[in-house]
Short mmCIF file of C-alpha atoms and ligand atoms in Angstrom, two decimals:
data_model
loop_
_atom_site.label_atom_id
_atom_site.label_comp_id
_atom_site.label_asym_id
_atom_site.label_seq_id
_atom_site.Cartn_x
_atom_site.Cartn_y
_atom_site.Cartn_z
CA UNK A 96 50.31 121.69 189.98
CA UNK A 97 52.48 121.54 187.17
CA UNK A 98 50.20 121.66 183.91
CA UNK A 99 49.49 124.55 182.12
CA UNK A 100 50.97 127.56 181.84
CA UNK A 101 51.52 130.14 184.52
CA UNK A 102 52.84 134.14 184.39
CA UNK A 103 53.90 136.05 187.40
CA UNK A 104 55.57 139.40 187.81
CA UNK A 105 59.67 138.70 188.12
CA UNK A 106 60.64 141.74 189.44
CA UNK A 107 59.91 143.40 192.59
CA UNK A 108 57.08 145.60 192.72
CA UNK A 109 56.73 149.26 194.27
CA UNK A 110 55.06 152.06 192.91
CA UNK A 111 56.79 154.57 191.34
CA UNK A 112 59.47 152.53 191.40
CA UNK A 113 61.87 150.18 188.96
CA UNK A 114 62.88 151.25 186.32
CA UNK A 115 62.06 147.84 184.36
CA UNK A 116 59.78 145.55 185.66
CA UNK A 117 59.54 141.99 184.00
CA UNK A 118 56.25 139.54 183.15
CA UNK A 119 57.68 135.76 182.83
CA UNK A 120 55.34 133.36 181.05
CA UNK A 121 56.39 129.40 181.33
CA UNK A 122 54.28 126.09 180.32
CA UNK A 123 53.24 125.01 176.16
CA UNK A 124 51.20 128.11 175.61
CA UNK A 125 53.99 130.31 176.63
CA UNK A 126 54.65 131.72 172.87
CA UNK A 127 51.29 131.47 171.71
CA UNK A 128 50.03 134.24 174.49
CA UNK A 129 52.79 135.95 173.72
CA UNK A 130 52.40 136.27 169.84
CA UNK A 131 48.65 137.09 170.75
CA UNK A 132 49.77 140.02 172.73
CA UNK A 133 52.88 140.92 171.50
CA UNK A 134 53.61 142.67 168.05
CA UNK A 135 57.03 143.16 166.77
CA UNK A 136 57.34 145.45 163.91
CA UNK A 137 59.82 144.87 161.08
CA UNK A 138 61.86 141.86 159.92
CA UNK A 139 62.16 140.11 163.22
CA UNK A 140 61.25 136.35 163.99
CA UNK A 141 60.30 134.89 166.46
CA UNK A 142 63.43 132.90 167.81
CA UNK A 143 64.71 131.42 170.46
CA UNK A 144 67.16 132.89 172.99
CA UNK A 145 66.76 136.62 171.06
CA UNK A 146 65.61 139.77 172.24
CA UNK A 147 62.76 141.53 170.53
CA UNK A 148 61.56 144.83 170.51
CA UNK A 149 58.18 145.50 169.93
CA UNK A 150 54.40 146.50 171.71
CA UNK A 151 52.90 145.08 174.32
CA UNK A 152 49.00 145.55 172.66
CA UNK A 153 45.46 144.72 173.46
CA UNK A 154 44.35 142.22 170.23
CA UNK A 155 40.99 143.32 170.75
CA UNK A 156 40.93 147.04 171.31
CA UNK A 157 44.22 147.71 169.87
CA UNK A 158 45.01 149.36 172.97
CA UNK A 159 48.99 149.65 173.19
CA UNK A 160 49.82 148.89 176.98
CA UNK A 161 53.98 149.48 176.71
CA UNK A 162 56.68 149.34 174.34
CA UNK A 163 58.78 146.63 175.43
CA UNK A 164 61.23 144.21 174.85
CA UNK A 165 60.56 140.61 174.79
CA UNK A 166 62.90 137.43 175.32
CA UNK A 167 61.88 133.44 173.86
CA UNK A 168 63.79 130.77 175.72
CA UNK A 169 62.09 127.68 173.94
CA UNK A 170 62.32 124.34 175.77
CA UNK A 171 64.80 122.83 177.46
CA UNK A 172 67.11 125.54 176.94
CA UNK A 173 65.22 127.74 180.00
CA UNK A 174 64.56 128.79 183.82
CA UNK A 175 62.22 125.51 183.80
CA UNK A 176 62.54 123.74 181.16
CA UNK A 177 59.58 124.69 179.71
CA UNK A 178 59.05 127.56 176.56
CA UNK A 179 59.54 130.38 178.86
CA UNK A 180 58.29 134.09 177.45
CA UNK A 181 59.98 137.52 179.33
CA UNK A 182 58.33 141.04 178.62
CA UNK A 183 60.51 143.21 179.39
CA UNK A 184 58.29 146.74 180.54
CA UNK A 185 59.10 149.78 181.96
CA UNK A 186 58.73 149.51 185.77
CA UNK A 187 55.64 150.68 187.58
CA UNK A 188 53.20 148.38 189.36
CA UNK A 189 50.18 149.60 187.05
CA UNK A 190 51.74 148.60 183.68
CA UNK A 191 53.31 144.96 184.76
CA UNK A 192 49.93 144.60 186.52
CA UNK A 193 48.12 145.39 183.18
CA UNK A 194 50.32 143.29 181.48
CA UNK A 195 50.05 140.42 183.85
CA UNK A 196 46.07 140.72 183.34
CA UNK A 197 46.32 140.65 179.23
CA UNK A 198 48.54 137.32 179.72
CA UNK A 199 45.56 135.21 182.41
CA UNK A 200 43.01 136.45 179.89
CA UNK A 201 45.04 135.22 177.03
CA UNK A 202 44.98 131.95 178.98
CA UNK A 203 47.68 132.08 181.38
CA UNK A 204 47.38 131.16 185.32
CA UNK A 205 48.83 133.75 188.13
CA UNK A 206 52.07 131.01 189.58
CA UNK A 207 51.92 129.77 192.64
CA UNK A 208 55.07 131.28 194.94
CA UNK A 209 57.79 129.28 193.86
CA UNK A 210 56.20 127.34 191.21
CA UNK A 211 58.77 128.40 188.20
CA UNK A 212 61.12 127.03 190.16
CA UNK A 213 59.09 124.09 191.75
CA UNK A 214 58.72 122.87 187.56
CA UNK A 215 62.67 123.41 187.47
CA UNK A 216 63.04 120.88 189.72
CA UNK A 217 60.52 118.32 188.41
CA UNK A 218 61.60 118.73 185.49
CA UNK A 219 65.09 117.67 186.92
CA UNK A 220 66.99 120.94 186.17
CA UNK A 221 68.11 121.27 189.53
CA UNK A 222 67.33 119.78 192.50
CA UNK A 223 65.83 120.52 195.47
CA UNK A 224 69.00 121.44 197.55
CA UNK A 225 69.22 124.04 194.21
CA UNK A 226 65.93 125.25 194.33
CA UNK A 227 66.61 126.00 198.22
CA UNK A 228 69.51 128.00 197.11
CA UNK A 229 67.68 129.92 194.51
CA UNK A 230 65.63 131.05 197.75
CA UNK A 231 68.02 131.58 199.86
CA UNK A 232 70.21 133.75 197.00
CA UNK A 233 66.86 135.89 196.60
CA UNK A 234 66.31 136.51 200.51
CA UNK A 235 70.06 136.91 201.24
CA UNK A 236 70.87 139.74 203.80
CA UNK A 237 74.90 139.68 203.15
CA UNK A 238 77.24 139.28 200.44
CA UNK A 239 78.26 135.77 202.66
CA UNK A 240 74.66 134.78 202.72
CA UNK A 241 74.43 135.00 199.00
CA UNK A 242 78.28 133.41 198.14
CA UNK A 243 77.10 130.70 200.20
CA UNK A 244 74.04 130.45 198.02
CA UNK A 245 76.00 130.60 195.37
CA UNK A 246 77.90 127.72 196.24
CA UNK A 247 74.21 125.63 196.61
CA UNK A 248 73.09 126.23 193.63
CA UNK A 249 76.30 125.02 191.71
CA UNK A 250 75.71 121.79 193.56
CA UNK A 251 77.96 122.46 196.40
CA UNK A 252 75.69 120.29 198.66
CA UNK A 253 73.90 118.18 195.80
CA UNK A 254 77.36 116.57 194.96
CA UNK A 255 78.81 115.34 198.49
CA UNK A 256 75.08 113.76 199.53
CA UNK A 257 74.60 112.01 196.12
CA UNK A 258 77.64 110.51 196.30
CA UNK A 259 76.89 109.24 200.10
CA UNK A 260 73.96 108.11 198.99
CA UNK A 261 75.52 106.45 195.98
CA UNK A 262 77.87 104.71 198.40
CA UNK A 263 74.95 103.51 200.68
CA UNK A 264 73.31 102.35 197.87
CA UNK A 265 76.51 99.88 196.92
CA UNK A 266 76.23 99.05 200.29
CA UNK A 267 73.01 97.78 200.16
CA UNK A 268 73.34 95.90 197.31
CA UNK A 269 76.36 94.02 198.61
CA UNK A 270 74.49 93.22 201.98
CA UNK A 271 71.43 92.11 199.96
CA UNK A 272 73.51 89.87 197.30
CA UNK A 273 74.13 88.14 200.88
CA UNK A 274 70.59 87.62 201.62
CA UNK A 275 69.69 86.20 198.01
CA UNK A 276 72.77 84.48 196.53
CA UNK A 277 74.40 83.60 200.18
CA UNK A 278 75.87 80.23 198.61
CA UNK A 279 76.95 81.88 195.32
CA UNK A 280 79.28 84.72 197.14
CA UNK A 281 82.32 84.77 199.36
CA UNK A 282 81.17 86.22 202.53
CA UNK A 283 80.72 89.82 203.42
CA UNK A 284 83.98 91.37 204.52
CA UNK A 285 82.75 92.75 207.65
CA UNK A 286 85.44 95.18 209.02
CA UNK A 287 84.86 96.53 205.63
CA UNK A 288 81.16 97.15 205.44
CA UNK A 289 81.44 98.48 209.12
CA UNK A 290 84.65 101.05 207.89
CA UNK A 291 82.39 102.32 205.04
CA UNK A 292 79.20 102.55 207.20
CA UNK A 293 81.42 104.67 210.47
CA UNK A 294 82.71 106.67 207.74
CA UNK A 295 79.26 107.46 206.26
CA UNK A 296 78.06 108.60 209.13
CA UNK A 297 81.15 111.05 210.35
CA UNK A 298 81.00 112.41 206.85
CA UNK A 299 77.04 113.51 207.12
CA UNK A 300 77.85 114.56 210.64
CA UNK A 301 80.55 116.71 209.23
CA UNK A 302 77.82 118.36 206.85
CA UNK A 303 75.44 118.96 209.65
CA UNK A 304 77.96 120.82 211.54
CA UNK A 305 77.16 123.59 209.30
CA UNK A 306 73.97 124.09 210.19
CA UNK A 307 74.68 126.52 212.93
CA UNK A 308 76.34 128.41 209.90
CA UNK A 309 73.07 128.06 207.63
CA UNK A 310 71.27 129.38 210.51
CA UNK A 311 73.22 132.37 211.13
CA UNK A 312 73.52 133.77 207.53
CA UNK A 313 70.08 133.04 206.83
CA UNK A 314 68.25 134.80 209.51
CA UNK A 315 71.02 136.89 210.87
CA UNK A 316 71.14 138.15 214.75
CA UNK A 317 69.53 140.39 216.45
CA UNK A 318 71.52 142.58 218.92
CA UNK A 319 69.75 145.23 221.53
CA UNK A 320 72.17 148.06 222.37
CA UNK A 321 70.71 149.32 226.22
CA UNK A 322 71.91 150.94 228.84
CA UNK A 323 70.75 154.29 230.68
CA UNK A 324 70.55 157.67 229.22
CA UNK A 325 74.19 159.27 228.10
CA UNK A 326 76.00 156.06 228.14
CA UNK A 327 77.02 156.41 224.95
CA UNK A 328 74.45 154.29 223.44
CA UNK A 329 73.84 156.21 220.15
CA UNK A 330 77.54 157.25 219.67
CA UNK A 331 77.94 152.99 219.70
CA UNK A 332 75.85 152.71 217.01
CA UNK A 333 77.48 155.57 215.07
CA UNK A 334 81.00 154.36 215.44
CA UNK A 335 79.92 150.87 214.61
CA UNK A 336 78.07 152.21 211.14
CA UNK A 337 81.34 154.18 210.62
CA UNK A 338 82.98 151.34 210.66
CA UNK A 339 84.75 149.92 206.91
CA UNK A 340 83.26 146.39 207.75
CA UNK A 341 79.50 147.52 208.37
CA UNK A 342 76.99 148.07 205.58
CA UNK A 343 74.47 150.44 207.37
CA UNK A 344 70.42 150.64 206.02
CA UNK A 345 68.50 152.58 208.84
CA UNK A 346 64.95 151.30 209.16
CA UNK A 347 61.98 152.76 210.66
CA UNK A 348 61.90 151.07 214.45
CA UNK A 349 59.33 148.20 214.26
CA UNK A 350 58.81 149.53 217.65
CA UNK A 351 58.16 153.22 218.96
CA UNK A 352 61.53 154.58 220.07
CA UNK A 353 63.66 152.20 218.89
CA UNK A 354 65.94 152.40 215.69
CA UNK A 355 66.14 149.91 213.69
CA UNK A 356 70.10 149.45 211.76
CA UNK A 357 71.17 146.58 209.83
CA UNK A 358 75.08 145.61 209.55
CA UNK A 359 77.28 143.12 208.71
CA UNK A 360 79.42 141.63 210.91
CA UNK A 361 81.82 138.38 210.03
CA UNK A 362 79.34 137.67 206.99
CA UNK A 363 76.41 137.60 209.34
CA UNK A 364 73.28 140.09 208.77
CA UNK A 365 72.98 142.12 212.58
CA UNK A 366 69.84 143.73 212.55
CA UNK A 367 70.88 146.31 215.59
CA UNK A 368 67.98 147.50 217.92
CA UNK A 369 69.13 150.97 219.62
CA UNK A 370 66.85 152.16 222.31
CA UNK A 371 68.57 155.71 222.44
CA UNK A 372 65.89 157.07 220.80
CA UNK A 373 63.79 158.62 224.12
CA UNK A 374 65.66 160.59 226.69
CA UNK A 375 63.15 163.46 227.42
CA UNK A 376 61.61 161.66 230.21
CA UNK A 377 60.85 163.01 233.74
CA UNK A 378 59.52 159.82 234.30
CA UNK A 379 62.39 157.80 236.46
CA UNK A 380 61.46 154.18 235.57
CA UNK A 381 61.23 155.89 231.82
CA UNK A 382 64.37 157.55 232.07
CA UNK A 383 66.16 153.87 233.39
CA UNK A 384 64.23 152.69 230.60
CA UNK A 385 63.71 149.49 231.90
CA UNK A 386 60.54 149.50 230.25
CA UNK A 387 61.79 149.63 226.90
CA UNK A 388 64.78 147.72 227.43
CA UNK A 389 62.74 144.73 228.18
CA UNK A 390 61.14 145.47 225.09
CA UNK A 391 64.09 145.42 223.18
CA UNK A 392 65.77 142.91 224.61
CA UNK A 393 62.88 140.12 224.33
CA UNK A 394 63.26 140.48 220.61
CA UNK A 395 66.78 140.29 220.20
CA UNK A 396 69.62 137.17 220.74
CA UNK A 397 71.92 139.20 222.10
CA UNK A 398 72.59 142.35 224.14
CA UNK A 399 74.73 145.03 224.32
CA UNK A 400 74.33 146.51 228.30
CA UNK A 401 76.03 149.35 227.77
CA UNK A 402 77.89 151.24 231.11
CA UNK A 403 80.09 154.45 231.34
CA UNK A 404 83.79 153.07 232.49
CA UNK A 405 83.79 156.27 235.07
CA UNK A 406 80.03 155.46 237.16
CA UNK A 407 81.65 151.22 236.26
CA UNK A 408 78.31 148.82 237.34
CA UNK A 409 75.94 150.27 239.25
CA UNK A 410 71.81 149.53 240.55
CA UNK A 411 70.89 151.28 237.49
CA UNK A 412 72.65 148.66 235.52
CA UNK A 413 71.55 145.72 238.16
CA UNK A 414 67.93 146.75 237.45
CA UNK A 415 67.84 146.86 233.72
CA UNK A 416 69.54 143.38 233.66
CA UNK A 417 67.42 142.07 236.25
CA UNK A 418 64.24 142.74 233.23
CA UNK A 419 66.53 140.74 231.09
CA UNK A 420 68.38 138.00 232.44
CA UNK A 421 68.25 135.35 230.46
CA UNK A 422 69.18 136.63 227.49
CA UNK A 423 73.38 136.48 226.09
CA UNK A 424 74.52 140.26 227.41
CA UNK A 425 77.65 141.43 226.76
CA UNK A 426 79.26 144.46 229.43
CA UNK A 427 80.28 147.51 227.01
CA UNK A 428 82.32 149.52 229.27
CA UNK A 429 81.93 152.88 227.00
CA UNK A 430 84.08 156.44 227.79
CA UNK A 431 86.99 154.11 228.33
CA UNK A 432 88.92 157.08 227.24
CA UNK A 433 87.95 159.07 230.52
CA UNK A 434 89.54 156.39 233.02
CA UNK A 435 93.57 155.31 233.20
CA UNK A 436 91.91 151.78 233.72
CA UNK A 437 88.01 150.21 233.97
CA UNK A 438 87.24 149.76 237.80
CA UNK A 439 86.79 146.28 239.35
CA UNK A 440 83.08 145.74 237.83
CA UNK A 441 81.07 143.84 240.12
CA UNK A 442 78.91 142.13 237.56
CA UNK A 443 76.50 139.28 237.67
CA UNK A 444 77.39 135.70 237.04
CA UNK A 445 75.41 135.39 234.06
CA UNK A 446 77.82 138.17 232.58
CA UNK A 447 81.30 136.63 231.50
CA UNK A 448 82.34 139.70 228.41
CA UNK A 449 83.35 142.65 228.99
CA UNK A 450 83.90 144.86 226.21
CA UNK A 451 86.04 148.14 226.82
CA UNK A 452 85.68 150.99 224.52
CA UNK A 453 86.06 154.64 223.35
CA UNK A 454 82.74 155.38 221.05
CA UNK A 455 83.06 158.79 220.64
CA UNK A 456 86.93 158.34 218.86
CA UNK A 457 85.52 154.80 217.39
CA UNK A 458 87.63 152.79 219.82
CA UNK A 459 86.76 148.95 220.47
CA UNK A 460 84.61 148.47 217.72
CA UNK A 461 86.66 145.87 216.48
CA UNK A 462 86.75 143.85 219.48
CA UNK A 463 82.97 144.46 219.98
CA UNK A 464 82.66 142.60 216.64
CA UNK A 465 85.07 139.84 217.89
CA UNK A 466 83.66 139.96 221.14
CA UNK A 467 80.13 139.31 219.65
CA UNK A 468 80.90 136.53 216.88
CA UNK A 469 82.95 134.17 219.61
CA UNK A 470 79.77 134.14 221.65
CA UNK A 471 77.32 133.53 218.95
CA UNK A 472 79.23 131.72 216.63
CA UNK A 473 81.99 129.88 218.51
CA UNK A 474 83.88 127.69 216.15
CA UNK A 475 80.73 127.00 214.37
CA UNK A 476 81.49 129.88 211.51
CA UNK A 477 84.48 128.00 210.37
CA UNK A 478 83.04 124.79 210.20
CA UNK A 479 85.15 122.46 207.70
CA UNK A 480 83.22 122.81 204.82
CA UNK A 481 82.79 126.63 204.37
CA UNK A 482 80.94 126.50 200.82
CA UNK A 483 78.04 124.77 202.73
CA UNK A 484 75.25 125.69 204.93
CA UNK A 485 72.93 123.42 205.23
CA UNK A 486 69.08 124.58 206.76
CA UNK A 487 66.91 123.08 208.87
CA UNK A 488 65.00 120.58 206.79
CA UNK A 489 68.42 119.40 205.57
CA UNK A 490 70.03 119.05 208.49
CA UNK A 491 66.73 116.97 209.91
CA UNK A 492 67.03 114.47 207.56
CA UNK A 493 70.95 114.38 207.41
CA UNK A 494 70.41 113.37 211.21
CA UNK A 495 67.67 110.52 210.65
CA UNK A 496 70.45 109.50 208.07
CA UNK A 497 73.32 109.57 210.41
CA UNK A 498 71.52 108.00 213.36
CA UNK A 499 69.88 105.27 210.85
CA UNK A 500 73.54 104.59 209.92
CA UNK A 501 74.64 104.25 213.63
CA UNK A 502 71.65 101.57 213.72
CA UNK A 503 72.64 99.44 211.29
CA UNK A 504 76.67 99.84 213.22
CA UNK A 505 74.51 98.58 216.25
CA UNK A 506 72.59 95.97 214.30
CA UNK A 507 75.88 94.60 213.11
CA UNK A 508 77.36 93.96 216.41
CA UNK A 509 74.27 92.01 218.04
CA UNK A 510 74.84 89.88 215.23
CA UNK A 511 71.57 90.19 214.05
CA UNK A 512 70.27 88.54 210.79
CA UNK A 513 71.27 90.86 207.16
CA UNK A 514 67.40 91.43 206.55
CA UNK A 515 67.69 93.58 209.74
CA UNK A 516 70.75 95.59 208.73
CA UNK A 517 69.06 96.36 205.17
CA UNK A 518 65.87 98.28 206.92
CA UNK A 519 67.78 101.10 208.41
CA UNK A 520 70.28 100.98 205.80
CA UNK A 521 67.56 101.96 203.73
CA UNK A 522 65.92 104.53 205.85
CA UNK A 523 69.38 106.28 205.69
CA UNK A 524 69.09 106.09 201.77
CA UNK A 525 65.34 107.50 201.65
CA UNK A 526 66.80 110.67 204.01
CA UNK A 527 69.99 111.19 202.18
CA UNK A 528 67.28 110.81 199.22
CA UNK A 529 65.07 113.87 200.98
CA UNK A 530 67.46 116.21 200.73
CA UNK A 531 68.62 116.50 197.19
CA UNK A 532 64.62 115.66 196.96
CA UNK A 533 64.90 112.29 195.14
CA UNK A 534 62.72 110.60 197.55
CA UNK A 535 60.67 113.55 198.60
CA UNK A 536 56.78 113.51 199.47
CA UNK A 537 54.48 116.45 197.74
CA UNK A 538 53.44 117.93 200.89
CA UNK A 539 57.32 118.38 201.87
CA UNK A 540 57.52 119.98 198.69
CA UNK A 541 54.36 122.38 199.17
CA UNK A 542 55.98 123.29 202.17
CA UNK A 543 59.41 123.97 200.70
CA UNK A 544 58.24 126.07 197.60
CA UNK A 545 55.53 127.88 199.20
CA UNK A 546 57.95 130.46 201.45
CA UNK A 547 59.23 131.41 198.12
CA UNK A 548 58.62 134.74 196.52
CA UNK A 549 56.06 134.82 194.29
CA UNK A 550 57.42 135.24 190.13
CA UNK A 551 60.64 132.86 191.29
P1 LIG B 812 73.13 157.69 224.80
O1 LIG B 812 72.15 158.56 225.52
O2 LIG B 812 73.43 156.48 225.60
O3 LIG B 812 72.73 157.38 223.41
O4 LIG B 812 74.51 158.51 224.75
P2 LIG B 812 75.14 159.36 223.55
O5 LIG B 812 75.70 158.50 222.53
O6 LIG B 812 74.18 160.39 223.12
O7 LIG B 812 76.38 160.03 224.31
C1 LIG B 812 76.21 160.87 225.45
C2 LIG B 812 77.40 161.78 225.55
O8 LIG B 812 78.57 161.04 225.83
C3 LIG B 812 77.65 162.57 224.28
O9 LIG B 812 78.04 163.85 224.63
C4 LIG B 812 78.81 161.82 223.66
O10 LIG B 812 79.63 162.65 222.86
C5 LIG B 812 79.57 161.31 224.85
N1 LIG B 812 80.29 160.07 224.55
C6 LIG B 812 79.82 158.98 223.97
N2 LIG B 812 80.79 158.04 223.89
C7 LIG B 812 81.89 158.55 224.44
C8 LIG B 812 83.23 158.07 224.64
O11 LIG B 812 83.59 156.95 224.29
N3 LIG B 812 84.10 158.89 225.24
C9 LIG B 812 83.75 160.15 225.65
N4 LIG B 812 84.69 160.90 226.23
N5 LIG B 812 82.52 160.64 225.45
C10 LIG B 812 81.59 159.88 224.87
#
């Protein structure tokens, strides 16, 4: 996969959009193509780490495509390693198109998704806990998504599991002097190796508490706000936009009749799905919306059931939960303003919070937002190590690491021979080894790279 060179379009593509859209060439022929389709008038050269300015032109037909600036990172000093070549364009998904075309028939090949930064890492630029990062940083959905990115991609993660590996790795070589030079060596000093090993393994465990974090920032939560007709539902969704802490892009509803809104709440991407969309119904079961609630609510993690403090819980409100039991609800007793205190609710016992709050004079949106990130996040948001957030192949192989560790622990006390303690000793090596992708299989890696975006 990694011979040759490749181009791809670097910048996102839309008609009639971007201002400046970006062709990156990497791989040995990187400046040739470029020279060949590139001419820069005047005294410039043709250095490394400079910006030209010049034409983007045809060599055959003369044809000039853009005017266009172009930048030479030469080997090592760039994105892979390799020469790398940017053209600079105006934006526009005909031109970078055209100019993507001139570059295969000059010899390039269209990249793979990922594969700039698939070479970056076998090249040994980064490594793979990096290159996730560099994904992650691309597809994040809130400023905390991308710090924590960030953080990867400075080695945040790379650093603690090298070094546990390194320390395994001294391990093993003390148990397996034992085995070869037993005579030659004062014996193993067992309360020792066992210390070093229980530690090894709460450390990792410590790291894979953070996976619930990783989780949450990546793909965010999806909350359903429901509830019958002149609740309050869409003045909910107003005061929560309003609100300092929310970041609000309104989306066309995946869904007929329901709006799409994304916020942020506690760092975490909320994609909110409001079903207050239809209320000229004459159609009863329509007007309940029970229909559409279910709808809602089977796409979302959470939901917001939300009740007018006045009318409290009534079969209205039993029957739209009954279509979605099952599924986290939170009580948002809305109009909270209109009662000197919320009657006794008589609520289900799959309902334990109870939200009270005033939409219309933005009332209780802070303690919907606390209400909503203890349930879904418990502790797990401030898990010890806030820089990291590991994903789900990481945390997979951190756990065949822990548990291998816990095996060897195990191995120990049935006093069973060294040879025995080495073999999952080592299979907590090769995981540790998995995730900063020193001992990582190409298929694991085709998997990795290819839910990248393609030009990255
Ligand atoms: P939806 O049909 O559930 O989306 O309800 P709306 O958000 O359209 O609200 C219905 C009516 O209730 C509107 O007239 C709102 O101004 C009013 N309303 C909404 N929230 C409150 C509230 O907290 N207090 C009071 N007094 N009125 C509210």
């Amino acid at each position: 996969m990694q011979t040759g060179t490749i181009v791809a379009i670097a910048t996102a593509v839309v008609p009639q959009q971007g201002s400046v859209g970006i062709v990156r060439l990497s791989g040995d022929d990187a400046m040739k193509i470029a020279r060949q389709i590139f001419v820069i008038p005047g005294h410039q050269q043709w250095e490394s780490h400079r910006i030209l300015y010049g034409y983007v032109r045809h060599p055959v037909s003369g044809e000039t495509i853009d005017e266009a600036l172009l930048l030479v990172m030469l080997a090592p000093r760039s994105y892979t390693r390799e020469d790398v070549v940017e053209i600079h364009s105006h934006g526009g998904i005909i031109l970078v198109q055209q100019i993507l075309q001139l570059c295969v028939e000059y010899g390039a090949k269209v990249a793979e998704p990922g594969e700039f930064t698939l070479r970056a890492f076998l090249n040994g630029r980064i490594d793979l806990t990096q290159a996730e990062s560099i994904s992650d940083l691309v597809g994040a959905l809130s400023p905390a998504a991308a710090q924590t990115a960030i953080a990867g991609l400075q080695g945040k993660l790379r650093q603690p599991i090298e070094q546990l590996r390194s320390q395994a790795l001294d391990l093993l070589a003390e148990i397996e002097a034992r085995i070869d030079f037993e005579e030659d060596l004062p014996p193993l000093d067992l309360p020792d190796v066992k210390a070093k090993l229980a530690a090894l393994a709460t450390e990792i465990g410590q790291i894979v508490k953070t996976a619930d974090r990783g989780k949450l920032l990546r793909s965010g939560l999806k909350v359903a706000i429901l509830g019958r007709p002149n609740v309050g539902k869409s003045s909910l969704l107003n005061a929560w936009s309003r609100s300092d802490r929310a970041i609000v892009t309104p989306l066309p509803g995946t869904t007929r009749d329901v709006v799409e809104s994304q916020l942020i709440v506690g760092g975490i991407p909320v994609q909110v799905l409001d079903t207050a969309g239809i209320r000229d119904t004459t159609d009863v079961v329509e007007q309940i919306g029970v229909a559409r609630s279910r709808a809602a609510a089977q796409a979302a993690d959470l939901v917001l059931l939300t009740i007018d403090a006045q009318a409290g819980w009534t079969q209205v409100e039993a029957e739209i939960y009954a279509q979605i039991e099952g599924i986290t609800t939170i009580v948002v007793a809305n109009k909270i303003d209109l009662v000197p205190t919320l009657p006794k609710l008589d609520l289900p016992a799959g309902i334990i919070t109870v939200v009270q709050t005033a939409a219309a004079i933005d009332l209780g949106i802070d303690r919907l937002e606390a209400a909503i990130l203890a349930i879904v996040a418990g502790g797990k948001l401030n898990a010890a190590n806030i820089e990291i957030a590991i994903n789900q192949r990481q945390a997979a192989a951190l756990i065949r690491a822990q548990t291998a560790l816990q095996q060897v622990l195990t191995t120990i006390d049935h006093q069973l021979p060294l040879d025995f303690w080495t073999i999952d000793l080592r299979e907590a090596i090769r995981a540790l080894g998995e995730v900063t992708g020193e001992e990582v299989t190409e298929s694991v890696l085709d998997r990795i790279f290819s839910r990248f975006c393609i030009g990255k």
